[in-house]
mmCIF file of C-alpha atoms in Angstrom:
data_model
loop_
_atom_site.group_PDB
_atom_site.id
_atom_site.type_symbol
_atom_site.label_atom_id
_atom_site.label_comp_id
_atom_site.label_asym_id
_atom_site.label_seq_id
_atom_site.Cartn_x
_atom_site.Cartn_y
_atom_site.Cartn_z
ATOM 1 C CA UNK A 1 35.125 15.077 -35.619
ATOM 2 C CA UNK A 2 36.100 12.851 -38.534
ATOM 3 C CA UNK A 3 37.289 15.331 -41.168
ATOM 4 C CA UNK A 4 40.309 14.152 -42.549
ATOM 5 C CA UNK A 5 41.524 17.753 -43.208
ATOM 6 C CA UNK A 6 40.540 20.154 -40.617
ATOM 7 C CA UNK A 7 38.377 17.777 -38.167
ATOM 8 C CA UNK A 8 39.403 16.518 -34.321
ATOM 9 C CA UNK A 9 40.744 13.342 -35.943
ATOM 10 C CA UNK A 10 43.337 14.955 -38.240
ATOM 11 C CA UNK A 11 44.596 17.371 -35.736
ATOM 12 C CA UNK A 12 45.163 14.613 -33.286
ATOM 13 C CA UNK A 13 47.008 12.531 -35.968
ATOM 14 C CA UNK A 14 49.356 15.358 -36.741
ATOM 15 C CA UNK A 15 50.739 15.198 -33.101
ATOM 16 C CA UNK A 16 50.720 11.763 -32.804
ATOM 17 C CA UNK A 17 50.364 9.474 -35.915
ATOM 18 C CA UNK A 18 49.781 6.413 -33.768
ATOM 19 C CA UNK A 19 46.509 7.679 -32.544
ATOM 20 C CA UNK A 20 43.507 5.372 -33.649
ATOM 21 C CA UNK A 21 40.437 6.770 -34.888
ATOM 22 C CA UNK A 22 37.290 5.119 -33.469
ATOM 23 C CA UNK A 23 33.971 6.578 -34.367
ATOM 24 C CA UNK A 24 31.288 6.075 -31.747
ATOM 25 C CA UNK A 25 28.667 3.693 -32.759
ATOM 26 C CA UNK A 26 25.505 5.435 -31.105
ATOM 27 C CA UNK A 27 26.348 8.653 -32.564
ATOM 28 C CA UNK A 28 27.163 7.204 -36.071
ATOM 29 C CA UNK A 29 23.593 5.344 -36.010
ATOM 30 C CA UNK A 30 21.813 8.152 -35.156
ATOM 31 C CA UNK A 31 23.676 10.214 -37.807
ATOM 32 C CA UNK A 32 22.464 7.606 -40.056
ATOM 33 C CA UNK A 33 18.754 8.015 -39.266
ATOM 34 C CA UNK A 34 19.213 11.701 -39.332
ATOM 35 C CA UNK A 35 20.561 11.792 -42.714
ATOM 36 C CA UNK A 36 18.275 9.101 -43.992
ATOM 37 C CA UNK A 37 15.067 10.924 -42.765
ATOM 38 C CA UNK A 38 16.000 14.685 -43.837
ATOM 39 C CA UNK A 39 16.482 13.338 -47.459
ATOM 40 C CA UNK A 40 12.923 12.134 -47.598
ATOM 41 C CA UNK A 41 9.947 15.001 -47.706
ATOM 42 C CA UNK A 42 7.647 12.277 -46.564
ATOM 43 C CA UNK A 43 9.766 11.370 -43.420
ATOM 44 C CA UNK A 44 10.145 14.884 -42.604
ATOM 45 C CA UNK A 45 6.421 15.345 -42.835
ATOM 46 C CA UNK A 46 5.564 12.166 -40.775
ATOM 47 C CA UNK A 47 7.891 13.049 -37.718
ATOM 48 C CA UNK A 48 6.685 16.722 -37.725
ATOM 49 C CA UNK A 49 3.377 15.574 -37.466
ATOM 50 C CA UNK A 50 4.358 13.079 -34.423
ATOM 51 C CA UNK A 51 6.054 16.273 -32.563
ATOM 52 C CA UNK A 52 3.037 18.511 -33.262
ATOM 53 C CA UNK A 53 0.667 15.808 -32.118
ATOM 54 C CA UNK A 54 2.526 15.721 -28.776
ATOM 55 C CA UNK A 55 2.587 19.331 -28.579
ATOM 56 C CA UNK A 56 -0.989 19.711 -29.176
ATOM 57 C CA UNK A 57 -1.969 17.674 -26.176
ATOM 58 C CA UNK A 58 0.977 18.626 -23.791
ATOM 59 C CA UNK A 59 0.064 22.233 -23.663
ATOM 60 C CA UNK A 60 -2.959 21.682 -21.955
ATOM 61 C CA UNK A 61 -3.841 19.276 -18.934
ATOM 62 C CA UNK A 62 -7.676 19.167 -20.259
ATOM 63 C CA UNK A 63 -6.192 18.096 -23.632
ATOM 64 C CA UNK A 64 -3.960 15.631 -21.954
ATOM 65 C CA UNK A 65 -6.879 14.129 -19.887
ATOM 66 C CA UNK A 66 -8.792 13.683 -23.084
ATOM 67 C CA UNK A 67 -5.638 11.686 -24.348
ATOM 68 C CA UNK A 68 -5.300 9.633 -21.378
ATOM 69 C CA UNK A 69 -9.087 8.536 -21.775
ATOM 70 C CA UNK A 70 -8.899 7.696 -25.530
ATOM 71 C CA UNK A 71 -5.269 5.388 -25.353
ATOM 72 C CA UNK A 72 -3.434 3.592 -23.193
ATOM 73 C CA UNK A 73 -0.177 5.108 -22.402
ATOM 74 C CA UNK A 74 1.181 8.520 -23.302
ATOM 75 C CA UNK A 75 2.758 10.322 -26.247
ATOM 76 C CA UNK A 76 6.445 11.504 -25.986
ATOM 77 C CA UNK A 77 8.280 14.388 -27.926
ATOM 78 C CA UNK A 78 11.117 13.815 -30.460
ATOM 79 C CA UNK A 79 14.447 13.933 -29.232
ATOM 80 C CA UNK A 80 17.075 16.046 -31.459
ATOM 81 C CA UNK A 81 20.181 14.871 -29.448
ATOM 82 C CA UNK A 82 19.423 11.002 -29.075
ATOM 83 C CA UNK A 83 17.896 10.364 -32.373
ATOM 84 C CA UNK A 84 17.609 6.546 -31.753
ATOM 85 C CA UNK A 85 15.335 7.492 -29.111
ATOM 86 C CA UNK A 86 12.686 8.506 -31.460
ATOM 87 C CA UNK A 87 11.192 5.094 -31.210
ATOM 88 C CA UNK A 88 9.764 6.040 -27.784
ATOM 89 C CA UNK A 89 7.840 8.848 -29.524
ATOM 90 C CA UNK A 90 6.976 6.600 -32.812
ATOM 91 C CA UNK A 91 5.841 3.651 -30.854
ATOM 92 C CA UNK A 92 2.689 5.196 -28.892
ATOM 93 C CA UNK A 93 1.961 6.887 -32.191
ATOM 94 C CA UNK A 94 1.900 4.007 -34.062
ATOM 95 C CA UNK A 95 -0.111 1.696 -31.464
ATOM 96 C CA UNK A 96 -2.738 4.293 -30.976
ATOM 97 C CA UNK A 97 -3.885 5.368 -34.200
ATOM 98 C CA UNK A 98 -7.464 4.982 -33.605
ATOM 99 C CA UNK A 99 -7.394 6.354 -30.052
ATOM 100 C CA UNK A 100 -5.765 9.273 -31.321
ATOM 101 C CA UNK A 101 -8.299 9.934 -34.039
ATOM 102 C CA UNK A 102 -11.074 9.930 -31.254
ATOM 103 C CA UNK A 103 -8.679 11.989 -29.173
ATOM 104 C CA UNK A 104 -8.295 14.692 -31.658
ATOM 105 C CA UNK A 105 -12.053 14.863 -32.464
ATOM 106 C CA UNK A 106 -13.085 15.333 -28.561
ATOM 107 C CA UNK A 107 -10.311 18.071 -28.566
ATOM 108 C CA UNK A 108 -12.238 19.650 -31.467
ATOM 109 C CA UNK A 109 -15.106 20.346 -29.081
ATOM 110 C CA UNK A 110 -13.171 22.600 -26.924
ATOM 111 C CA UNK A 111 -12.649 26.238 -27.073
ATOM 112 C CA UNK A 112 -9.526 26.548 -29.276
ATOM 113 C CA UNK A 113 -7.682 29.427 -30.648
ATOM 114 C CA UNK A 114 -7.106 29.743 -34.382
ATOM 115 C CA UNK A 115 -3.784 28.481 -34.559
ATOM 116 C CA UNK A 116 -4.489 25.518 -32.264
ATOM 117 C CA UNK A 117 -7.531 24.412 -34.560
ATOM 118 C CA UNK A 118 -5.555 24.493 -37.527
ATOM 119 C CA UNK A 119 -2.854 22.462 -36.229
ATOM 120 C CA UNK A 120 -5.554 20.005 -35.125
ATOM 121 C CA UNK A 121 -7.265 19.686 -38.618
ATOM 122 C CA UNK A 122 -3.804 19.250 -40.183
ATOM 123 C CA UNK A 123 -3.041 16.431 -38.140
ATOM 124 C CA UNK A 124 -6.442 14.701 -38.313
ATOM 125 C CA UNK A 125 -6.001 15.142 -42.227
ATOM 126 C CA UNK A 126 -2.741 13.389 -42.216
ATOM 127 C CA UNK A 127 -3.453 10.564 -40.149
ATOM 128 C CA UNK A 128 -6.668 9.938 -42.111
ATOM 129 C CA UNK A 129 -4.339 9.527 -44.981
ATOM 130 C CA UNK A 130 -2.993 6.104 -46.175
ATOM 131 C CA UNK A 131 0.404 7.291 -46.484
ATOM 132 C CA UNK A 132 0.584 7.924 -42.574
ATOM 133 C CA UNK A 133 0.044 4.358 -41.999
ATOM 134 C CA UNK A 134 2.943 3.382 -44.417
ATOM 135 C CA UNK A 135 5.164 5.617 -42.878
ATOM 136 C CA UNK A 136 4.466 4.645 -39.473
ATOM 137 C CA UNK A 137 4.852 1.351 -40.298
ATOM 138 C CA UNK A 138 8.124 1.428 -42.003
ATOM 139 C CA UNK A 139 9.860 3.963 -39.520
ATOM 140 C CA UNK A 140 8.446 2.100 -36.420
ATOM 141 C CA UNK A 141 10.411 -1.140 -37.785
ATOM 142 C CA UNK A 142 13.477 0.792 -39.024
ATOM 143 C CA UNK A 143 13.786 2.517 -35.645
ATOM 144 C CA UNK A 144 13.472 -0.906 -33.608
ATOM 145 C CA UNK A 145 16.113 -2.474 -35.255
ATOM 146 C CA UNK A 146 18.390 0.429 -34.812
ATOM 147 C CA UNK A 147 17.515 1.198 -31.176
ATOM 148 C CA UNK A 148 18.163 -2.816 -30.634
ATOM 149 C CA UNK A 149 21.453 -2.483 -31.409
ATOM 150 C CA UNK A 150 22.425 0.749 -30.006
ATOM 151 C CA UNK A 151 21.281 -0.606 -26.655
ATOM 152 C CA UNK A 152 23.071 -3.753 -27.020
ATOM 153 C CA UNK A 153 26.433 -2.247 -28.109
ATOM 154 C CA UNK A 154 26.306 0.305 -25.238
ATOM 155 C CA UNK A 155 25.021 -2.533 -22.462
ATOM 156 C CA UNK A 156 27.559 -5.216 -23.445
ATOM 157 C CA UNK A 157 30.593 -3.009 -23.160
ATOM 158 C CA UNK A 158 31.669 -4.627 -26.270
ATOM 159 C CA UNK A 159 34.492 -4.378 -28.502
ATOM 160 C CA UNK A 160 34.975 -3.213 -31.978
ATOM 161 C CA UNK A 161 34.688 -6.836 -33.304
ATOM 162 C CA UNK A 162 31.112 -7.346 -31.630
ATOM 163 C CA UNK A 163 30.113 -3.875 -32.963
ATOM 164 C CA UNK A 164 30.946 -5.144 -36.541
ATOM 165 C CA UNK A 165 29.046 -8.347 -36.062
ATOM 166 C CA UNK A 166 25.906 -6.445 -35.191
ATOM 167 C CA UNK A 167 26.209 -3.945 -37.691
ATOM 168 C CA UNK A 168 26.570 -6.647 -40.438
ATOM 169 C CA UNK A 169 23.082 -8.115 -38.909
ATOM 170 C CA UNK A 170 21.524 -4.768 -38.720
ATOM 171 C CA UNK A 171 22.146 -3.974 -42.398
ATOM 172 C CA UNK A 172 20.763 -7.629 -43.151
ATOM 173 C CA UNK A 173 17.503 -6.608 -41.124
ATOM 174 C CA UNK A 174 17.169 -3.521 -43.159
ATOM 175 C CA UNK A 175 17.856 -5.296 -46.788
ATOM 176 C CA UNK A 176 14.974 -7.651 -45.568
ATOM 177 C CA UNK A 177 12.338 -4.777 -44.721
ATOM 178 C CA UNK A 178 13.322 -3.514 -48.125
ATOM 179 C CA UNK A 179 12.880 -6.567 -49.909
ATOM 180 C CA UNK A 180 9.417 -7.271 -48.130
ATOM 181 C CA UNK A 181 7.492 -3.959 -49.560
ATOM 182 C CA UNK A 182 4.951 -5.804 -50.809
ATOM 183 C CA UNK A 183 4.162 -7.444 -47.204
ATOM 184 C CA UNK A 184 4.533 -4.410 -45.494
ATOM 185 C CA UNK A 185 2.139 -2.680 -47.812
ATOM 186 C CA UNK A 186 -0.461 -5.629 -47.522
ATOM 187 C CA UNK A 187 -0.154 -5.218 -43.648
ATOM 188 C CA UNK A 188 -0.866 -1.259 -43.819
ATOM 189 C CA UNK A 189 -3.835 -2.055 -45.903
ATOM 190 C CA UNK A 190 -5.408 -4.403 -43.252
ATOM 191 C CA UNK A 191 -4.709 -1.566 -40.574
ATOM 192 C CA UNK A 192 -6.283 0.901 -42.841
ATOM 193 C CA UNK A 193 -9.616 -1.179 -43.144
ATOM 194 C CA UNK A 194 -9.997 -0.927 -39.427
ATOM 195 C CA UNK A 195 -9.761 3.035 -39.324
ATOM 196 C CA UNK A 196 -12.387 5.242 -39.949
ATOM 197 C CA UNK A 197 -11.963 7.846 -42.694
ATOM 198 C CA UNK A 198 -8.811 6.193 -43.882
ATOM 199 C CA UNK A 199 -8.191 5.080 -47.558
ATOM 200 C CA UNK A 200 -6.493 1.864 -48.293
ATOM 201 C CA UNK A 201 -4.657 3.091 -51.276
ATOM 202 C CA UNK A 202 -1.417 4.746 -51.560
ATOM 203 C CA UNK A 203 -2.059 8.100 -53.361
ATOM 204 C CA UNK A 204 0.932 9.607 -54.900
ATOM 205 C CA UNK A 205 0.256 13.456 -55.330
ATOM 206 C CA UNK A 206 2.017 14.551 -58.710
ATOM 207 C CA UNK A 207 3.159 18.409 -59.063
ATOM 208 C CA UNK A 208 5.059 19.881 -61.961
ATOM 209 C CA UNK A 209 8.578 20.574 -61.009
ATOM 210 C CA UNK A 210 11.112 22.771 -62.896
ATOM 211 C CA UNK A 211 13.971 20.421 -64.608
ATOM 212 C CA UNK A 212 17.524 21.559 -63.575
ATOM 213 C CA UNK A 213 20.158 19.874 -65.842
ATOM 214 C CA UNK A 214 22.839 18.323 -63.994
ATOM 215 C CA UNK A 215 25.713 16.063 -65.160
ATOM 216 C CA UNK A 216 24.739 12.593 -65.727
ATOM 217 C CA UNK A 217 26.649 11.242 -62.889
ATOM 218 C CA UNK A 218 25.865 13.631 -60.102
ATOM 219 C CA UNK A 219 22.571 11.858 -58.954
ATOM 220 C CA UNK A 220 22.826 8.431 -60.559
ATOM 221 C CA UNK A 221 23.084 6.766 -57.270
ATOM 222 C CA UNK A 222 20.776 9.454 -55.013
ATOM 223 C CA UNK A 223 18.507 6.880 -53.556
ATOM 224 C CA UNK A 224 21.237 4.241 -52.956
ATOM 225 C CA UNK A 225 23.531 6.949 -51.619
ATOM 226 C CA UNK A 226 21.012 8.635 -49.119
ATOM 227 C CA UNK A 227 19.369 5.424 -47.774
ATOM 228 C CA UNK A 228 19.759 4.182 -44.157
ATOM 229 C CA UNK A 229 22.030 1.037 -45.418
ATOM 230 C CA UNK A 230 24.095 3.023 -47.411
ATOM 231 C CA UNK A 231 24.640 5.517 -44.693
ATOM 232 C CA UNK A 232 25.686 2.708 -42.297
ATOM 233 C CA UNK A 233 27.844 1.469 -44.958
ATOM 234 C CA UNK A 234 29.644 5.071 -45.691
ATOM 235 C CA UNK A 235 29.860 5.859 -41.671
ATOM 236 C CA UNK A 236 31.515 2.395 -40.521
ATOM 237 C CA UNK A 237 34.248 2.319 -43.326
ATOM 238 C CA UNK A 238 36.626 3.307 -40.323
ATOM 239 C CA UNK A 239 35.510 0.536 -37.898
ATOM 240 C CA UNK A 240 35.573 -2.065 -40.563
ATOM 241 C CA UNK A 241 39.135 -1.069 -41.545
ATOM 242 C CA UNK A 242 40.107 -1.047 -38.042
ATOM 243 C CA UNK A 243 38.563 -4.432 -37.202
ATOM 244 C CA UNK A 244 40.318 -5.760 -40.549
ATOM 245 C CA UNK A 245 43.873 -4.670 -38.769
ATOM 246 C CA UNK A 246 43.532 -6.395 -35.701
ATOM 247 C CA UNK A 247 41.442 -9.311 -36.756
ATOM 248 C CA UNK A 248 44.439 -11.782 -37.285
ATOM 249 C CA UNK A 249 44.644 -11.718 -33.280
ATOM 250 C CA UNK A 250 41.339 -13.825 -32.821
ATOM 251 C CA UNK A 251 40.743 -15.187 -36.260
ATOM 252 C CA UNK A 252 44.313 -16.871 -36.711
ATOM 253 C CA UNK A 253 42.929 -20.467 -35.729
ATOM 254 C CA UNK A 254 41.382 -20.658 -39.170
ATOM 255 C CA UNK A 255 44.150 -18.939 -41.171
ATOM 256 C CA UNK A 256 47.041 -20.419 -42.776
ATOM 257 C CA UNK A 257 50.401 -19.787 -41.085
ATOM 258 C CA UNK A 258 51.595 -17.480 -44.586
ATOM 259 C CA UNK A 259 48.527 -15.366 -44.043
ATOM 260 C CA UNK A 260 49.198 -14.955 -40.043
ATOM 261 C CA UNK A 261 52.893 -13.873 -41.071
ATOM 262 C CA UNK A 262 51.907 -11.593 -43.595
ATOM 263 C CA UNK A 263 49.139 -9.734 -41.882
ATOM 264 C CA UNK A 264 51.017 -9.769 -38.426
ATOM 265 C CA UNK A 265 54.228 -8.272 -40.452
ATOM 266 C CA UNK A 266 51.722 -5.361 -41.688
ATOM 267 C CA UNK A 267 50.693 -4.863 -37.993
ATOM 268 C CA UNK A 268 54.236 -4.601 -36.511
ATOM 269 C CA UNK A 269 55.130 -1.875 -39.311
ATOM 270 C CA UNK A 270 51.992 0.098 -38.528
ATOM 271 C CA UNK A 271 52.704 -0.081 -34.624
ATOM 272 C CA UNK A 272 56.443 -0.357 -34.501
ATOM 273 C CA UNK A 273 56.884 1.410 -31.194
ATOM 274 C CA UNK A 274 54.368 -0.739 -29.520
ATOM 275 C CA UNK A 275 55.115 -4.265 -30.770
ATOM 276 C CA UNK A 276 58.338 -6.070 -32.064
ATOM 277 C CA UNK A 277 59.038 -8.585 -34.859
ATOM 278 C CA UNK A 278 58.697 -11.487 -32.614
ATOM 279 C CA UNK A 279 54.806 -10.757 -32.739
ATOM 280 C CA UNK A 280 54.921 -13.003 -36.090
ATOM 281 C CA UNK A 281 57.000 -15.913 -34.161
ATOM 282 C CA UNK A 282 54.309 -15.451 -31.228
ATOM 283 C CA UNK A 283 51.198 -15.881 -33.476
ATOM 284 C CA UNK A 284 52.438 -18.808 -35.097
ATOM 285 C CA UNK A 285 53.434 -20.391 -31.675
ATOM 286 C CA UNK A 286 49.904 -19.577 -30.375
ATOM 287 C CA UNK A 287 48.246 -21.297 -33.275
ATOM 288 C CA UNK A 288 50.329 -24.412 -32.524
ATOM 289 C CA UNK A 289 49.056 -24.698 -28.815
ATOM 290 C CA UNK A 290 45.735 -22.957 -28.995
ATOM 291 C CA UNK A 291 43.434 -26.181 -29.191
ATOM 292 C CA UNK A 292 45.076 -28.004 -26.194
ATOM 293 C CA UNK A 293 45.196 -24.751 -23.743
ATOM 294 C CA UNK A 294 42.536 -22.188 -24.655
ATOM 295 C CA UNK A 295 38.838 -22.324 -25.365
ATOM 296 C CA UNK A 296 37.615 -22.756 -28.733
ATOM 297 C CA UNK A 297 36.288 -19.116 -30.477
ATOM 298 C CA UNK A 298 37.487 -16.881 -27.938
ATOM 299 C CA UNK A 299 36.888 -12.987 -28.107
ATOM 300 C CA UNK A 300 39.752 -10.869 -28.160
ATOM 301 C CA UNK A 301 38.882 -9.932 -24.439
ATOM 302 C CA UNK A 302 38.515 -13.520 -23.484
ATOM 303 C CA UNK A 303 41.744 -14.321 -25.087
ATOM 304 C CA UNK A 304 43.640 -11.818 -23.234
ATOM 305 C CA UNK A 305 42.174 -12.883 -19.977
ATOM 306 C CA UNK A 306 42.804 -16.415 -20.776
ATOM 307 C CA UNK A 307 46.613 -15.949 -21.548
ATOM 308 C CA UNK A 308 46.933 -13.832 -18.619
ATOM 309 C CA UNK A 309 45.155 -16.145 -15.994
ATOM 310 C CA UNK A 310 47.067 -19.019 -17.688
ATOM 311 C CA UNK A 311 50.652 -17.285 -17.023
ATOM 312 C CA UNK A 312 51.455 -17.263 -20.477
ATOM 313 C CA UNK A 313 51.707 -13.434 -20.841
ATOM 314 C CA UNK A 314 55.540 -13.916 -20.592
ATOM 315 C CA UNK A 315 55.297 -16.033 -23.793
ATOM 316 C CA UNK A 316 53.261 -13.889 -25.787
ATOM 317 C CA UNK A 317 54.268 -10.297 -24.465
ATOM 318 C CA UNK A 318 53.485 -8.654 -28.170
ATOM 319 C CA UNK A 319 50.255 -10.600 -28.410
ATOM 320 C CA UNK A 320 49.027 -9.347 -24.948
ATOM 321 C CA UNK A 321 50.206 -5.603 -26.257
ATOM 322 C CA UNK A 322 48.430 -5.823 -29.334
ATOM 323 C CA UNK A 323 45.319 -7.173 -27.533
ATOM 324 C CA UNK A 324 45.244 -4.501 -24.927
ATOM 325 C CA UNK A 325 45.452 -1.906 -27.520
ATOM 326 C CA UNK A 326 42.333 -3.430 -29.521
ATOM 327 C CA UNK A 327 40.294 -4.148 -26.215
ATOM 328 C CA UNK A 328 40.585 -0.410 -24.989
ATOM 329 C CA UNK A 329 39.373 1.190 -28.067
ATOM 330 C CA UNK A 330 35.850 2.221 -27.419
ATOM 331 C CA UNK A 331 32.702 1.395 -29.362
ATOM 332 C CA UNK A 332 30.718 4.227 -27.726
ATOM 333 C CA UNK A 333 31.309 7.254 -25.635
ATOM 334 C CA UNK A 334 27.538 7.776 -24.925
ATOM 335 C CA UNK A 335 27.914 6.629 -21.309
ATOM 336 C CA UNK A 336 30.500 9.258 -20.832
ATOM 337 C CA UNK A 337 28.609 11.944 -22.307
ATOM 338 C CA UNK A 338 25.682 11.212 -19.948
ATOM 339 C CA UNK A 339 27.901 11.283 -16.836
ATOM 340 C CA UNK A 340 28.867 14.904 -17.760
ATOM 341 C CA UNK A 341 25.321 15.598 -18.405
ATOM 342 C CA UNK A 342 24.486 14.453 -14.806
ATOM 343 C CA UNK A 343 27.438 16.363 -13.339
ATOM 344 C CA UNK A 344 26.307 19.601 -15.062
ATOM 345 C CA UNK A 345 22.524 18.913 -13.432
ATOM 346 C CA UNK A 346 24.299 18.377 -10.028
ATOM 347 C CA UNK A 347 26.110 21.331 -10.364
ATOM 348 C CA UNK A 348 23.284 23.580 -11.298
ATOM 349 C CA UNK A 349 21.205 21.995 -8.565
ATOM 350 C CA UNK A 350 23.702 22.665 -5.644
ATOM 351 C CA UNK A 351 22.981 26.190 -5.211
ATOM 352 C CA UNK A 352 19.395 25.420 -4.293
ATOM 353 C CA UNK A 353 20.213 23.421 -1.209
ATOM 354 C CA UNK A 354 22.265 23.721 1.873
ATOM 355 C CA UNK A 355 25.736 22.932 -0.043
ATOM 356 C CA UNK A 356 28.107 20.514 1.882
ATOM 357 C CA UNK A 357 31.005 18.199 0.608
ATOM 358 C CA UNK A 358 29.433 14.796 1.714
ATOM 359 C CA UNK A 359 25.966 15.818 -0.091
ATOM 360 C CA UNK A 360 28.047 16.259 -3.163
ATOM 361 C CA UNK A 361 29.623 13.129 -3.096
ATOM 362 C CA UNK A 362 26.430 11.157 -2.325
ATOM 363 C CA UNK A 363 24.697 12.946 -5.377
ATOM 364 C CA UNK A 364 27.744 12.369 -7.611
ATOM 365 C CA UNK A 365 27.251 8.678 -6.970
ATOM 366 C CA UNK A 366 24.792 8.491 -9.792
ATOM 367 C CA UNK A 367 27.532 9.054 -12.312
ATOM 368 C CA UNK A 368 28.754 5.504 -11.711
ATOM 369 C CA UNK A 369 25.797 3.516 -11.142
ATOM 370 C CA UNK A 370 27.546 0.145 -11.253
ATOM 371 C CA UNK A 371 30.257 1.132 -8.609
ATOM 372 C CA UNK A 372 27.361 2.471 -6.433
ATOM 373 C CA UNK A 373 25.394 -0.656 -6.377
ATOM 374 C CA UNK A 374 28.431 -2.413 -4.485
ATOM 375 C CA UNK A 375 28.467 0.322 -1.715
ATOM 376 C CA UNK A 376 27.294 -0.485 1.526
ATOM 377 C CA UNK A 377 24.834 2.634 2.170
ATOM 378 C CA UNK A 378 24.372 1.697 5.835
ATOM 379 C CA UNK A 379 28.146 2.556 6.444
ATOM 380 C CA UNK A 380 27.739 5.800 4.278
ATOM 381 C CA UNK A 381 25.053 6.855 6.269
ATOM 382 C CA UNK A 382 26.747 6.179 9.436
ATOM 383 C CA UNK A 383 29.859 8.304 8.268
ATOM 384 C CA UNK A 384 27.685 11.204 6.911
ATOM 385 C CA UNK A 385 25.843 11.412 10.354
ATOM 386 C CA UNK A 386 28.895 11.256 12.537
ATOM 387 C CA UNK A 387 30.433 14.331 10.130
ATOM 388 C CA UNK A 388 27.383 16.039 10.979
ATOM 389 C CA UNK A 389 27.321 15.579 14.691
ATOM 390 C CA UNK A 390 30.974 16.414 14.630
ATOM 391 C CA UNK A 391 30.528 19.863 12.554
ATOM 392 C CA UNK A 392 27.828 20.420 15.379
ATOM 393 C CA UNK A 393 29.878 19.765 18.248
ATOM 394 C CA UNK A 394 32.639 22.261 16.684
ATOM 395 C CA UNK A 395 29.942 25.125 16.498
#
């Protein structure tokens, strides 16, 4: 999608140079987690054990009953498409390690195939390692804070300035986890002391590896390049640049007039077909009357609404155009993709039922749940019943 030479972005910009590339926040956060996990063999092993544990118990009702007796709740499988949803799989695994140990020991007493017994022994061996507790603690903390930002960005219908603020706080939280390694290690030792057959020391396996000679600078910053923090910084460069282009529209109150004039002039050069040179004068005028007429610290969306509600859009037409461009830039397209997924399920489900246009329309209401909550379902039911009676009368 974001390829500069042969991606969808480059092809669209060839046809329309005024198009704006805004990467989806949800997908970018997911890809940061994927890249960070795939570059670490310990993380690959950890997530593989989480999925294998779910497969072992979910493959048999008898095993699932044993699991329910030993833990409160249930396990979940990993999601390949919604990577941030892995918190749903990791959370019950982390919170129920003692119960999982007991459940696996009970499952061993069943009549198992050689493959199932081998899988269970491998899971038990890994869970009894101190490495498992350390990986579970770290990834649980990382996934929680990533998922929190992901949910907030999708729930708020936020603009890009809100996305940038949330990403900056996310990076700060991730940096805090990195800096508190000793505290996390002590917490893991306390947890390990309460588990049976689990060591409280981190054992590092040493294997002889064939050394390959590369250029000195190729892998100089390998750890920094593939960390979660570096991944977020690399993937959100486009968002930060985009935010910097439009930021003068709501941060002008604290800026000098010279800085406003320079930034607005650069914006006019970039979007010369949408706004005119009058934008510079309008921004200076807006700065002079802002304190007396507007709420302090307005967001871009709030500022646009206040200008319109106060009938000032005729005084600041270019400012309104620039704000509308910014406010319509999507932060995430995850909700739109979920709508298409629901529509596909509805279309596949229809052949199994008596197909009518009314039933299809009712089922498609789930695509827009916000609008559906505002409907009067008594009136819809009355119209549906009236339509069916009318069809029977014709027959």
